[in-house]
Amino acid sequence: MTTDLDTLRGELLAAIDAATALDALEAVRVQALGKQGAITGLLKTLGKLTPEERQEQGPRIHSLREAVTEALATRKAAMEQAALDARLASETVDMTLPVDGVAPGSVHPVSQVMDELAEIFADLGFAVATGPEVEDDWHNFTALNIPETHPARAMHDTFYIAGEHERPMVLRTHTSPVQIRTMTSQKPPIRIIAPGRVYRSDSDATHTPMFHQIEGLVIDKGITLGHLKWTLETFLKAFFERDDIVLRLRPSYFPFTEPSAEVDVGFTWKDGKRVIGGSGDAPGGGWMEVLGSGMVHRRVIEACGLDPEEWQGFAFGTGVDRLAMLKYGMDDLRPFFDGDLRWLKHYGFSALDVPTLSGGVGA
C-alpha cells in the first residue's frame, strides 16, 4: 500500500507539472480528487480497514490529498499569472493617439463654474487664495467681528469639532477665514478670491450641509462702494454672458462689513423660466438676490493688524452651486452631490469647454 501511494503521488505530481493549460490541469484534478478520482477512492476504503490499518494508512492518504491539492493550487496560480503577464504585454495603449469618440466622463457643473469664476476674476487682477476647511473659532468668527452671541455660532448652524483644542474648532461656515489669513500673512494691496467647500447644518432643495462658496476681497487705499459695484457688475455680465445685467444694491447687515448690501440682479420670465438680464422693474420682470457684499468693517481690518485709517476695502460672497443653478437651469441643489451618473451626463460639461471672459462656455 505504501509503495502504491508513493507511486501515485509521483505520477500525480508529475502530471500536474506537465500540464500546460488550465483545462489539462483540471483534468488532473478530476483524475485525482473527483468523485471517481484515485485519491477519493482511497479515502472511501478507509471505512473497510481495521482500526490498526486505518491508523497507519489514514494519515498517508490524507497527506497525499493535501500534497496534490497544494500542488494543483500552486500550478494554477502560476499559470494564471503567466497568462495575465502575457495579456498585459500584448495589450498596450498608445497615449499619444487622439481620443476615439466622445469620452464617457464629464466635468461637474461646480468644477466648470469654479473654472469660469477663476478665469473672470483673473482677468480682473484677482489671485486665488485657499485655506483649511477645519478652522479655529478665531478665524471663522471672532476676527470677522462675529460676537459670541451671534446666531451664526449656534450649534444648529455650525459643525463643531469635538476634542481638546487650544481654540474651539469648526468646519468652516464660509470662506471668509481665507480673507483673514490673507490679511494677516501678506501686505496690502490685496485682491483675492477664495473659492472652496463650506459647511452648515441645513438641507433642502436649495441648501445642503456641504456646499461651495466664493468670496472676494480687495484691500487698498481709497477703495469705495463704487469700486465694489463696478466689480460685481463686470463679473456678473461676464458670468451670465449678457450686457444687459442690471444690479440693485439693498442695504443689509453683515458683522464683517459696514455698510453692507445684498445684491439683486434683474430677470424676466421666458417659457416659465427666469432668465437673468434686464431691469427687474420692467413689465414681467423681477429681482433675485445673488450676492452679499459690503465695505470691510474697520474692526476686521484692525483684527488683522492693519490701520483702517490707511487701508479700506470691500468684500463679497456668493454660492457657486447657486450660480450654476441660475446659469444652467437647475432647480434642485441636492442632485449636485448625489453622484447620479444620469444627472452628470445631462448637466456635465466636456473637458474642452474652456471658460473665457469674453463669452463664457457659449463662445
PDB file of C-alpha atoms in Angstrom, residues 78-347:
ATOM      1  CA  ALA A  78       1.465  30.205 -11.742  1.00  0.00           C
ATOM      2  CA  MET A  79      -0.405  29.518 -14.975  1.00  0.00           C
ATOM      3  CA  GLU A  80      -2.922  32.311 -14.340  1.00  0.00           C
ATOM      4  CA  GLN A  81      -0.131  34.784 -13.540  1.00  0.00           C
ATOM      5  CA  ALA A  82       1.729  33.783 -16.700  1.00  0.00           C
ATOM      6  CA  ALA A  83      -1.442  34.279 -18.755  1.00  0.00           C
ATOM      7  CA  LEU A  84      -2.008  37.691 -17.162  1.00  0.00           C
ATOM      8  CA  ASP A  85       1.581  38.754 -17.826  1.00  0.00           C
ATOM      9  CA  ALA A  86       1.276  37.702 -21.448  1.00  0.00           C
ATOM     10  CA  ARG A  87      -2.011  39.581 -21.810  1.00  0.00           C
ATOM     11  CA  LEU A  88      -0.605  42.753 -20.244  1.00  0.00           C
ATOM     12  CA  ALA A  89       2.435  42.544 -22.512  1.00  0.00           C
ATOM     13  CA  SER A  90       0.256  42.280 -25.611  1.00  0.00           C
ATOM     14  CA  GLU A  91      -2.396  44.856 -24.650  1.00  0.00           C
ATOM     15  CA  THR A  92      -0.709  48.246 -24.959  1.00  0.00           C
ATOM     16  CA  VAL A  93      -2.272  51.686 -25.272  1.00  0.00           C
ATOM     17  CA  ASP A  94      -0.647  54.493 -27.213  1.00  0.00           C
ATOM     18  CA  MET A  95      -1.429  57.566 -25.128  1.00  0.00           C
ATOM     19  CA  THR A  96      -0.347  59.842 -27.976  1.00  0.00           C
ATOM     20  CA  LEU A  97      -3.269  58.764 -30.175  1.00  0.00           C
ATOM     21  CA  PRO A  98      -6.352  61.030 -30.354  1.00  0.00           C
ATOM     22  CA  VAL A  99      -9.439  60.174 -28.341  1.00  0.00           C
ATOM     23  CA  ASP A 100     -11.632  57.610 -30.086  1.00  0.00           C
ATOM     24  CA  GLY A 101     -15.097  59.156 -29.995  1.00  0.00           C
ATOM     25  CA  VAL A 102     -16.544  61.038 -27.035  1.00  0.00           C
ATOM     26  CA  ALA A 103     -15.038  60.268 -23.646  1.00  0.00           C
ATOM     27  CA  PRO A 104     -17.677  58.976 -21.188  1.00  0.00           C
ATOM     28  CA  GLY A 105     -16.560  61.277 -18.377  1.00  0.00           C
ATOM     29  CA  SER A 106     -17.742  64.838 -17.893  1.00  0.00           C
ATOM     30  CA  VAL A 107     -16.829  67.920 -15.881  1.00  0.00           C
ATOM     31  CA  HIS A 108     -19.136  68.521 -12.915  1.00  0.00           C
ATOM     32  CA  PRO A 109     -21.083  71.820 -13.114  1.00  0.00           C
ATOM     33  CA  VAL A 110     -19.464  73.005  -9.877  1.00  0.00           C
ATOM     34  CA  SER A 111     -15.977  72.427 -11.286  1.00  0.00           C
ATOM     35  CA  GLN A 112     -16.963  74.139 -14.521  1.00  0.00           C
ATOM     36  CA  VAL A 113     -18.340  77.214 -12.744  1.00  0.00           C
ATOM     37  CA  MET A 114     -15.282  77.341 -10.471  1.00  0.00           C
ATOM     38  CA  ASP A 115     -13.106  77.494 -13.577  1.00  0.00           C
ATOM     39  CA  GLU A 116     -15.305  80.178 -15.112  1.00  0.00           C
ATOM     40  CA  LEU A 117     -15.122  82.298 -11.957  1.00  0.00           C
ATOM     41  CA  ALA A 118     -11.359  81.914 -11.667  1.00  0.00           C
ATOM     42  CA  GLU A 119     -10.976  82.937 -15.300  1.00  0.00           C
ATOM     43  CA  ILE A 120     -13.166  86.009 -14.931  1.00  0.00           C
ATOM     44  CA  PHE A 121     -11.518  87.273 -11.756  1.00  0.00           C
ATOM     45  CA  ALA A 122      -8.019  86.521 -13.034  1.00  0.00           C
ATOM     46  CA  ASP A 123      -8.717  88.966 -15.873  1.00  0.00           C
ATOM     47  CA  LEU A 124      -9.783  91.495 -13.235  1.00  0.00           C
ATOM     48  CA  GLY A 125      -6.466  91.132 -11.410  1.00  0.00           C
ATOM     49  CA  PHE A 126      -7.569  88.811  -8.587  1.00  0.00           C
ATOM     50  CA  ALA A 127      -5.440  85.937  -7.290  1.00  0.00           C
ATOM     51  CA  VAL A 128      -6.926  82.674  -5.959  1.00  0.00           C
ATOM     52  CA  ALA A 129      -6.393  82.058  -2.234  1.00  0.00           C
ATOM     53  CA  THR A 130      -7.190  78.909  -0.259  1.00  0.00           C
ATOM     54  CA  GLY A 131      -7.316  77.872   3.390  1.00  0.00           C
ATOM     55  CA  PRO A 132      -8.164  74.902   5.651  1.00  0.00           C
ATOM     56  CA  GLU A 133     -11.709  73.554   5.797  1.00  0.00           C
ATOM     57  CA  VAL A 134     -11.312  72.786   9.519  1.00  0.00           C
ATOM     58  CA  GLU A 135     -10.924  76.216  11.076  1.00  0.00           C
ATOM     59  CA  ASP A 136     -10.443  77.633  14.536  1.00  0.00           C
ATOM     60  CA  ASP A 137     -13.071  79.812  16.182  1.00  0.00           C
ATOM     61  CA  TRP A 138     -10.949  82.968  15.894  1.00  0.00           C
ATOM     62  CA  HIS A 139     -10.507  82.878  12.118  1.00  0.00           C
ATOM     63  CA  ASN A 140     -14.060  81.705  11.428  1.00  0.00           C
ATOM     64  CA  PHE A 141     -15.893  84.063  13.789  1.00  0.00           C
ATOM     65  CA  THR A 142     -14.005  86.378  16.137  1.00  0.00           C
ATOM     66  CA  ALA A 143     -11.690  88.086  13.643  1.00  0.00           C
ATOM     67  CA  LEU A 144     -14.721  88.671  11.407  1.00  0.00           C
ATOM     68  CA  ASN A 145     -16.460  90.714  14.112  1.00  0.00           C
ATOM     69  CA  ILE A 146     -18.988  87.963  14.849  1.00  0.00           C
ATOM     70  CA  PRO A 147     -19.762  88.235  18.593  1.00  0.00           C
ATOM     71  CA  GLU A 148     -20.202  85.292  20.949  1.00  0.00           C
ATOM     72  CA  THR A 149     -23.972  85.766  20.968  1.00  0.00           C
ATOM     73  CA  HIS A 150     -24.388  85.857  17.172  1.00  0.00           C
ATOM     74  CA  PRO A 151     -26.851  83.222  15.839  1.00  0.00           C
ATOM     75  CA  ALA A 152     -24.275  82.014  13.282  1.00  0.00           C
ATOM     76  CA  ARG A 153     -22.311  80.450  16.136  1.00  0.00           C
ATOM     77  CA  ALA A 154     -25.267  78.321  17.219  1.00  0.00           C
ATOM     78  CA  MET A 155     -24.891  74.551  17.092  1.00  0.00           C
ATOM     79  CA  HIS A 156     -27.775  74.227  14.602  1.00  0.00           C
ATOM     80  CA  ASP A 157     -25.807  76.233  12.022  1.00  0.00           C
ATOM     81  CA  THR A 158     -22.211  75.248  12.736  1.00  0.00           C
ATOM     82  CA  PHE A 159     -20.488  71.855  12.860  1.00  0.00           C
ATOM     83  CA  TYR A 160     -18.153  71.921  15.862  1.00  0.00           C
ATOM     84  CA  ILE A 161     -15.174  69.554  16.103  1.00  0.00           C
ATOM     85  CA  ALA A 162     -15.064  67.510  19.295  1.00  0.00           C
ATOM     86  CA  GLY A 163     -11.826  67.138  21.271  1.00  0.00           C
ATOM     87  CA  GLU A 164      -9.337  69.192  23.227  1.00  0.00           C
ATOM     88  CA  HIS A 165      -8.032  72.153  21.211  1.00  0.00           C
ATOM     89  CA  GLU A 166      -6.347  75.436  22.066  1.00  0.00           C
ATOM     90  CA  ARG A 167      -9.316  77.147  20.409  1.00  0.00           C
ATOM     91  CA  PRO A 168     -12.744  75.735  19.504  1.00  0.00           C
ATOM     92  CA  MET A 169     -12.559  74.103  16.064  1.00  0.00           C
ATOM     93  CA  VAL A 170     -15.306  74.078  13.436  1.00  0.00           C
ATOM     94  CA  LEU A 171     -15.950  73.074   9.860  1.00  0.00           C
ATOM     95  CA  ARG A 172     -15.720  76.494   8.266  1.00  0.00           C
ATOM     96  CA  THR A 173     -19.129  78.044   7.663  1.00  0.00           C
ATOM     97  CA  HIS A 174     -17.843  80.357   4.899  1.00  0.00           C
ATOM     98  CA  THR A 175     -14.593  81.035   3.081  1.00  0.00           C
ATOM     99  CA  SER A 176     -14.176  84.359   4.905  1.00  0.00           C
ATOM    100  CA  PRO A 177     -11.422  82.883   7.132  1.00  0.00           C
ATOM    101  CA  VAL A 178      -9.270  82.803   3.995  1.00  0.00           C
ATOM    102  CA  GLN A 179      -9.618  86.588   3.866  1.00  0.00           C
ATOM    103  CA  ILE A 180      -8.362  86.842   7.459  1.00  0.00           C
ATOM    104  CA  ARG A 181      -5.440  84.515   6.785  1.00  0.00           C
ATOM    105  CA  THR A 182      -4.509  86.532   3.711  1.00  0.00           C
ATOM    106  CA  MET A 183      -4.661  89.897   5.502  1.00  0.00           C
ATOM    107  CA  THR A 184      -2.537  88.583   8.370  1.00  0.00           C
ATOM    108  CA  SER A 185       0.064  86.962   6.115  1.00  0.00           C
ATOM    109  CA  GLN A 186       0.662  89.494   3.343  1.00  0.00           C
ATOM    110  CA  LYS A 187       0.830  93.239   2.998  1.00  0.00           C
ATOM    111  CA  PRO A 188      -1.733  95.280   1.062  1.00  0.00           C
ATOM    112  CA  PRO A 189      -2.734  95.925  -1.628  1.00  0.00           C
ATOM    113  CA  ILE A 190      -4.717  92.668  -1.714  1.00  0.00           C
ATOM    114  CA  ARG A 191      -7.013  91.378  -4.447  1.00  0.00           C
ATOM    115  CA  ILE A 192      -8.112  87.770  -3.948  1.00  0.00           C
ATOM    116  CA  ILE A 193     -10.979  85.386  -4.480  1.00  0.00           C
ATOM    117  CA  ALA A 194     -11.448  82.482  -2.062  1.00  0.00           C
ATOM    118  CA  PRO A 195     -13.391  79.563  -3.577  1.00  0.00           C
ATOM    119  CA  GLY A 196     -13.975  76.328  -1.700  1.00  0.00           C
ATOM    120  CA  ARG A 197     -16.207  73.994   0.263  1.00  0.00           C
ATOM    121  CA  VAL A 198     -18.074  75.225   3.318  1.00  0.00           C
ATOM    122  CA  TYR A 199     -20.363  73.506   5.824  1.00  0.00           C
ATOM    123  CA  ARG A 200     -23.615  74.398   7.565  1.00  0.00           C
ATOM    124  CA  SER A 201     -26.263  72.306   9.259  1.00  0.00           C
ATOM    125  CA  ASP A 202     -29.018  72.748   6.685  1.00  0.00           C
ATOM    126  CA  SER A 203     -30.619  70.599   3.988  1.00  0.00           C
ATOM    127  CA  ASP A 204     -33.444  71.189   1.498  1.00  0.00           C
ATOM    128  CA  ALA A 205     -33.903  71.826  -2.234  1.00  0.00           C
ATOM    129  CA  THR A 206     -31.686  74.923  -2.121  1.00  0.00           C
ATOM    130  CA  HIS A 207     -29.407  74.071   0.845  1.00  0.00           C
ATOM    131  CA  THR A 208     -27.066  71.184   1.606  1.00  0.00           C
ATOM    132  CA  PRO A 209     -24.797  70.544   4.638  1.00  0.00           C
ATOM    133  CA  MET A 210     -21.782  70.952   2.359  1.00  0.00           C
ATOM    134  CA  PHE A 211     -21.756  73.436  -0.493  1.00  0.00           C
ATOM    135  CA  HIS A 212     -19.367  75.662  -2.438  1.00  0.00           C
ATOM    136  CA  GLN A 213     -18.784  79.338  -1.950  1.00  0.00           C
ATOM    137  CA  ILE A 214     -16.612  82.002  -3.490  1.00  0.00           C
ATOM    138  CA  GLU A 215     -15.689  85.228  -1.746  1.00  0.00           C
ATOM    139  CA  GLY A 216     -13.758  88.214  -2.967  1.00  0.00           C
ATOM    140  CA  LEU A 217     -11.633  90.695  -1.059  1.00  0.00           C
ATOM    141  CA  VAL A 218      -9.947  93.935  -2.050  1.00  0.00           C
ATOM    142  CA  ILE A 219      -7.795  95.899   0.410  1.00  0.00           C
ATOM    143  CA  ASP A 220      -6.145  99.073  -0.840  1.00  0.00           C
ATOM    144  CA  LYS A 221      -6.092 102.824  -0.313  1.00  0.00           C
ATOM    145  CA  GLY A 222      -9.083 104.905  -1.360  1.00  0.00           C
ATOM    146  CA  ILE A 223     -11.435 101.989  -2.005  1.00  0.00           C
ATOM    147  CA  THR A 224     -15.108 102.980  -2.209  1.00  0.00           C
ATOM    148  CA  LEU A 225     -18.508 101.380  -2.661  1.00  0.00           C
ATOM    149  CA  GLY A 226     -18.334 102.441  -6.303  1.00  0.00           C
ATOM    150  CA  HIS A 227     -15.393 100.107  -6.866  1.00  0.00           C
ATOM    151  CA  LEU A 228     -17.424  97.260  -5.387  1.00  0.00           C
ATOM    152  CA  LYS A 229     -20.443  97.916  -7.620  1.00  0.00           C
ATOM    153  CA  TRP A 230     -18.317  98.131 -10.765  1.00  0.00           C
ATOM    154  CA  THR A 231     -16.505  94.891  -9.912  1.00  0.00           C
ATOM    155  CA  LEU A 232     -19.713  92.979  -9.282  1.00  0.00           C
ATOM    156  CA  GLU A 233     -21.389  94.351 -12.393  1.00  0.00           C
ATOM    157  CA  THR A 234     -18.403  93.424 -14.562  1.00  0.00           C
ATOM    158  CA  PHE A 235     -18.243  89.959 -13.005  1.00  0.00           C
ATOM    159  CA  LEU A 236     -21.953  89.180 -13.449  1.00  0.00           C
ATOM    160  CA  LYS A 237     -22.016  90.407 -17.055  1.00  0.00           C
ATOM    161  CA  ALA A 238     -19.108  88.116 -17.882  1.00  0.00           C
ATOM    162  CA  PHE A 239     -20.521  85.149 -15.984  1.00  0.00           C
ATOM    163  CA  PHE A 240     -24.054  85.285 -17.414  1.00  0.00           C
ATOM    164  CA  GLU A 241     -22.681  86.317 -20.824  1.00  0.00           C
ATOM    165  CA  ARG A 242     -25.072  89.272 -21.125  1.00  0.00           C
ATOM    166  CA  ASP A 243     -24.500  93.015 -21.387  1.00  0.00           C
ATOM    167  CA  ASP A 244     -27.941  93.945 -20.070  1.00  0.00           C
ATOM    168  CA  ILE A 245     -27.280  92.867 -16.477  1.00  0.00           C
ATOM    169  CA  VAL A 246     -28.874  95.351 -14.065  1.00  0.00           C
ATOM    170  CA  LEU A 247     -27.902  95.344 -10.382  1.00  0.00           C
ATOM    171  CA  ARG A 248     -29.776  96.606  -7.368  1.00  0.00           C
ATOM    172  CA  LEU A 249     -27.963  97.066  -4.044  1.00  0.00           C
ATOM    173  CA  ARG A 250     -30.192  96.822  -0.969  1.00  0.00           C
ATOM    174  CA  PRO A 251     -28.972  97.877   2.488  1.00  0.00           C
ATOM    175  CA  SER A 252     -28.343  94.860   4.688  1.00  0.00           C
ATOM    176  CA  TYR A 253     -26.325  93.725   7.691  1.00  0.00           C
ATOM    177  CA  PHE A 254     -23.248  91.532   7.948  1.00  0.00           C
ATOM    178  CA  PRO A 255     -20.980  91.637  11.012  1.00  0.00           C
ATOM    179  CA  PHE A 256     -17.825  91.858   8.897  1.00  0.00           C
ATOM    180  CA  THR A 257     -18.878  94.673   6.518  1.00  0.00           C
ATOM    181  CA  GLU A 258     -20.193  98.210   7.050  1.00  0.00           C
ATOM    182  CA  PRO A 259     -22.057  99.387   5.117  1.00  0.00           C
ATOM    183  CA  SER A 260     -23.436  96.066   3.849  1.00  0.00           C
ATOM    184  CA  ALA A 261     -25.564  95.386   0.802  1.00  0.00           C
ATOM    185  CA  GLU A 262     -27.477  92.494  -0.706  1.00  0.00           C
ATOM    186  CA  VAL A 263     -27.020  92.446  -4.469  1.00  0.00           C
ATOM    187  CA  ASP A 264     -30.050  91.665  -6.624  1.00  0.00           C
ATOM    188  CA  VAL A 265     -29.958  91.011 -10.343  1.00  0.00           C
ATOM    189  CA  GLY A 266     -32.852  91.715 -12.682  1.00  0.00           C
ATOM    190  CA  PHE A 267     -34.580  88.886 -14.551  1.00  0.00           C
ATOM    191  CA  THR A 268     -37.500  88.260 -16.877  1.00  0.00           C
ATOM    192  CA  TRP A 269     -39.740  85.247 -17.409  1.00  0.00           C
ATOM    193  CA  LYS A 270     -39.406  83.193 -20.595  1.00  0.00           C
ATOM    194  CA  ASP A 271     -41.245  79.917 -21.205  1.00  0.00           C
ATOM    195  CA  GLY A 272     -41.973  79.686 -17.491  1.00  0.00           C
ATOM    196  CA  LYS A 273     -38.317  80.091 -16.511  1.00  0.00           C
ATOM    197  CA  ARG A 274     -36.391  83.002 -15.096  1.00  0.00           C
ATOM    198  CA  VAL A 275     -33.838  84.480 -17.480  1.00  0.00           C
ATOM    199  CA  ILE A 276     -31.150  86.695 -15.978  1.00  0.00           C
ATOM    200  CA  GLY A 277     -30.935  90.102 -17.651  1.00  0.00           C
ATOM    201  CA  GLY A 278     -32.793  93.376 -17.921  1.00  0.00           C
ATOM    202  CA  SER A 279     -34.310  95.510 -15.201  1.00  0.00           C
ATOM    203  CA  GLY A 280     -36.375  93.785 -12.587  1.00  0.00           C
ATOM    204  CA  ASP A 281     -38.744  96.752 -12.645  1.00  0.00           C
ATOM    205  CA  ALA A 282     -39.668  96.135 -16.286  1.00  0.00           C
ATOM    206  CA  PRO A 283     -43.081  94.580 -17.048  1.00  0.00           C
ATOM    207  CA  GLY A 284     -42.923  90.857 -16.356  1.00  0.00           C
ATOM    208  CA  GLY A 285     -39.588  91.183 -14.604  1.00  0.00           C
ATOM    209  CA  GLY A 286     -38.338  90.744 -11.079  1.00  0.00           C
ATOM    210  CA  TRP A 287     -35.318  90.859  -8.817  1.00  0.00           C
ATOM    211  CA  MET A 288     -33.288  87.962  -7.469  1.00  0.00           C
ATOM    212  CA  GLU A 289     -30.642  88.087  -4.747  1.00  0.00           C
ATOM    213  CA  VAL A 290     -27.332  86.632  -5.902  1.00  0.00           C
ATOM    214  CA  LEU A 291     -24.645  88.152  -3.663  1.00  0.00           C
ATOM    215  CA  GLY A 292     -23.867  89.551  -0.259  1.00  0.00           C
ATOM    216  CA  SER A 293     -21.326  92.361  -0.119  1.00  0.00           C
ATOM    217  CA  GLY A 294     -20.076  95.458   1.640  1.00  0.00           C
ATOM    218  CA  MET A 295     -17.140  97.547   2.743  1.00  0.00           C
ATOM    219  CA  VAL A 296     -14.797  95.639   5.072  1.00  0.00           C
ATOM    220  CA  HIS A 297     -15.574  96.582   8.684  1.00  0.00           C
ATOM    221  CA  ARG A 298     -12.816  98.595  10.365  1.00  0.00           C
ATOM    222  CA  ARG A 299     -12.789  96.106  13.256  1.00  0.00           C
ATOM    223  CA  VAL A 300     -11.908  93.309  10.829  1.00  0.00           C
ATOM    224  CA  ILE A 301      -9.092  95.418   9.380  1.00  0.00           C
ATOM    225  CA  GLU A 302      -7.823  96.160  12.900  1.00  0.00           C
ATOM    226  CA  ALA A 303      -8.052  92.473  13.905  1.00  0.00           C
ATOM    227  CA  CYS A 304      -5.653  91.682  11.057  1.00  0.00           C
ATOM    228  CA  GLY A 305      -3.110  94.219  12.255  1.00  0.00           C
ATOM    229  CA  LEU A 306      -3.843  96.896   9.653  1.00  0.00           C
ATOM    230  CA  ASP A 307      -4.668 100.571  10.137  1.00  0.00           C
ATOM    231  CA  PRO A 308      -8.264 101.235   8.969  1.00  0.00           C
ATOM    232  CA  GLU A 309      -7.413 104.909   8.567  1.00  0.00           C
ATOM    233  CA  GLU A 310      -4.904 103.945   5.874  1.00  0.00           C
ATOM    234  CA  TRP A 311      -6.443 100.824   4.333  1.00  0.00           C
ATOM    235  CA  GLN A 312     -10.008 100.280   3.160  1.00  0.00           C
ATOM    236  CA  GLY A 313     -11.597  97.500   1.192  1.00  0.00           C
ATOM    237  CA  PHE A 314     -14.666  95.666   0.036  1.00  0.00           C
ATOM    238  CA  ALA A 315     -15.731  92.042   0.201  1.00  0.00           C
ATOM    239  CA  PHE A 316     -18.438  89.927  -1.375  1.00  0.00           C
ATOM    240  CA  GLY A 317     -19.580  86.347  -1.360  1.00  0.00           C
ATOM    241  CA  THR A 318     -21.927  84.031  -3.208  1.00  0.00           C
ATOM    242  CA  GLY A 319     -22.721  80.350  -3.588  1.00  0.00           C
ATOM    243  CA  VAL A 320     -21.031  78.640  -6.518  1.00  0.00           C
ATOM    244  CA  ASP A 321     -23.726  75.962  -6.659  1.00  0.00           C
ATOM    245  CA  ARG A 322     -26.423  78.643  -6.735  1.00  0.00           C
ATOM    246  CA  LEU A 323     -24.712  80.421  -9.622  1.00  0.00           C
ATOM    247  CA  ALA A 324     -24.551  77.132 -11.516  1.00  0.00           C
ATOM    248  CA  MET A 325     -28.265  76.574 -10.907  1.00  0.00           C
ATOM    249  CA  LEU A 326     -29.144  80.038 -12.211  1.00  0.00           C
ATOM    250  CA  LYS A 327     -26.943  79.905 -15.307  1.00  0.00           C
ATOM    251  CA  TYR A 328     -27.631  76.335 -16.383  1.00  0.00           C
ATOM    252  CA  GLY A 329     -31.274  75.889 -15.405  1.00  0.00           C
ATOM    253  CA  MET A 330     -31.146  73.510 -12.440  1.00  0.00           C
ATOM    254  CA  ASP A 331     -33.945  73.679  -9.872  1.00  0.00           C
ATOM    255  CA  ASP A 332     -32.650  71.427  -7.064  1.00  0.00           C
ATOM    256  CA  LEU A 333     -29.291  71.601  -5.297  1.00  0.00           C
ATOM    257  CA  ARG A 334     -29.307  68.093  -3.828  1.00  0.00           C
ATOM    258  CA  PRO A 335     -28.512  66.180  -7.068  1.00  0.00           C
ATOM    259  CA  PHE A 336     -25.223  68.100  -7.223  1.00  0.00           C
ATOM    260  CA  PHE A 337     -23.914  65.711  -4.568  1.00  0.00           C
ATOM    261  CA  ASP A 338     -25.897  62.505  -5.224  1.00  0.00           C
ATOM    262  CA  GLY A 339     -23.420  61.077  -7.727  1.00  0.00           C
ATOM    263  CA  ASP A 340     -26.198  60.113 -10.161  1.00  0.00           C
ATOM    264  CA  LEU A 341     -24.467  59.389 -13.478  1.00  0.00           C
ATOM    265  CA  ARG A 342     -27.632  60.233 -15.421  1.00  0.00           C
ATOM    266  CA  TRP A 343     -27.701  63.716 -13.900  1.00  0.00           C
ATOM    267  CA  LEU A 344     -23.988  64.177 -14.501  1.00  0.00           C
ATOM    268  CA  LYS A 345     -24.337  63.053 -18.111  1.00  0.00           C
ATOM    269  CA  HIS A 346     -27.153  65.557 -18.661  1.00  0.00           C
ATOM    270  CA  TYR A 347     -25.636  68.563 -16.887  1.00  0.00           C
TER     271      TYR A 347
END
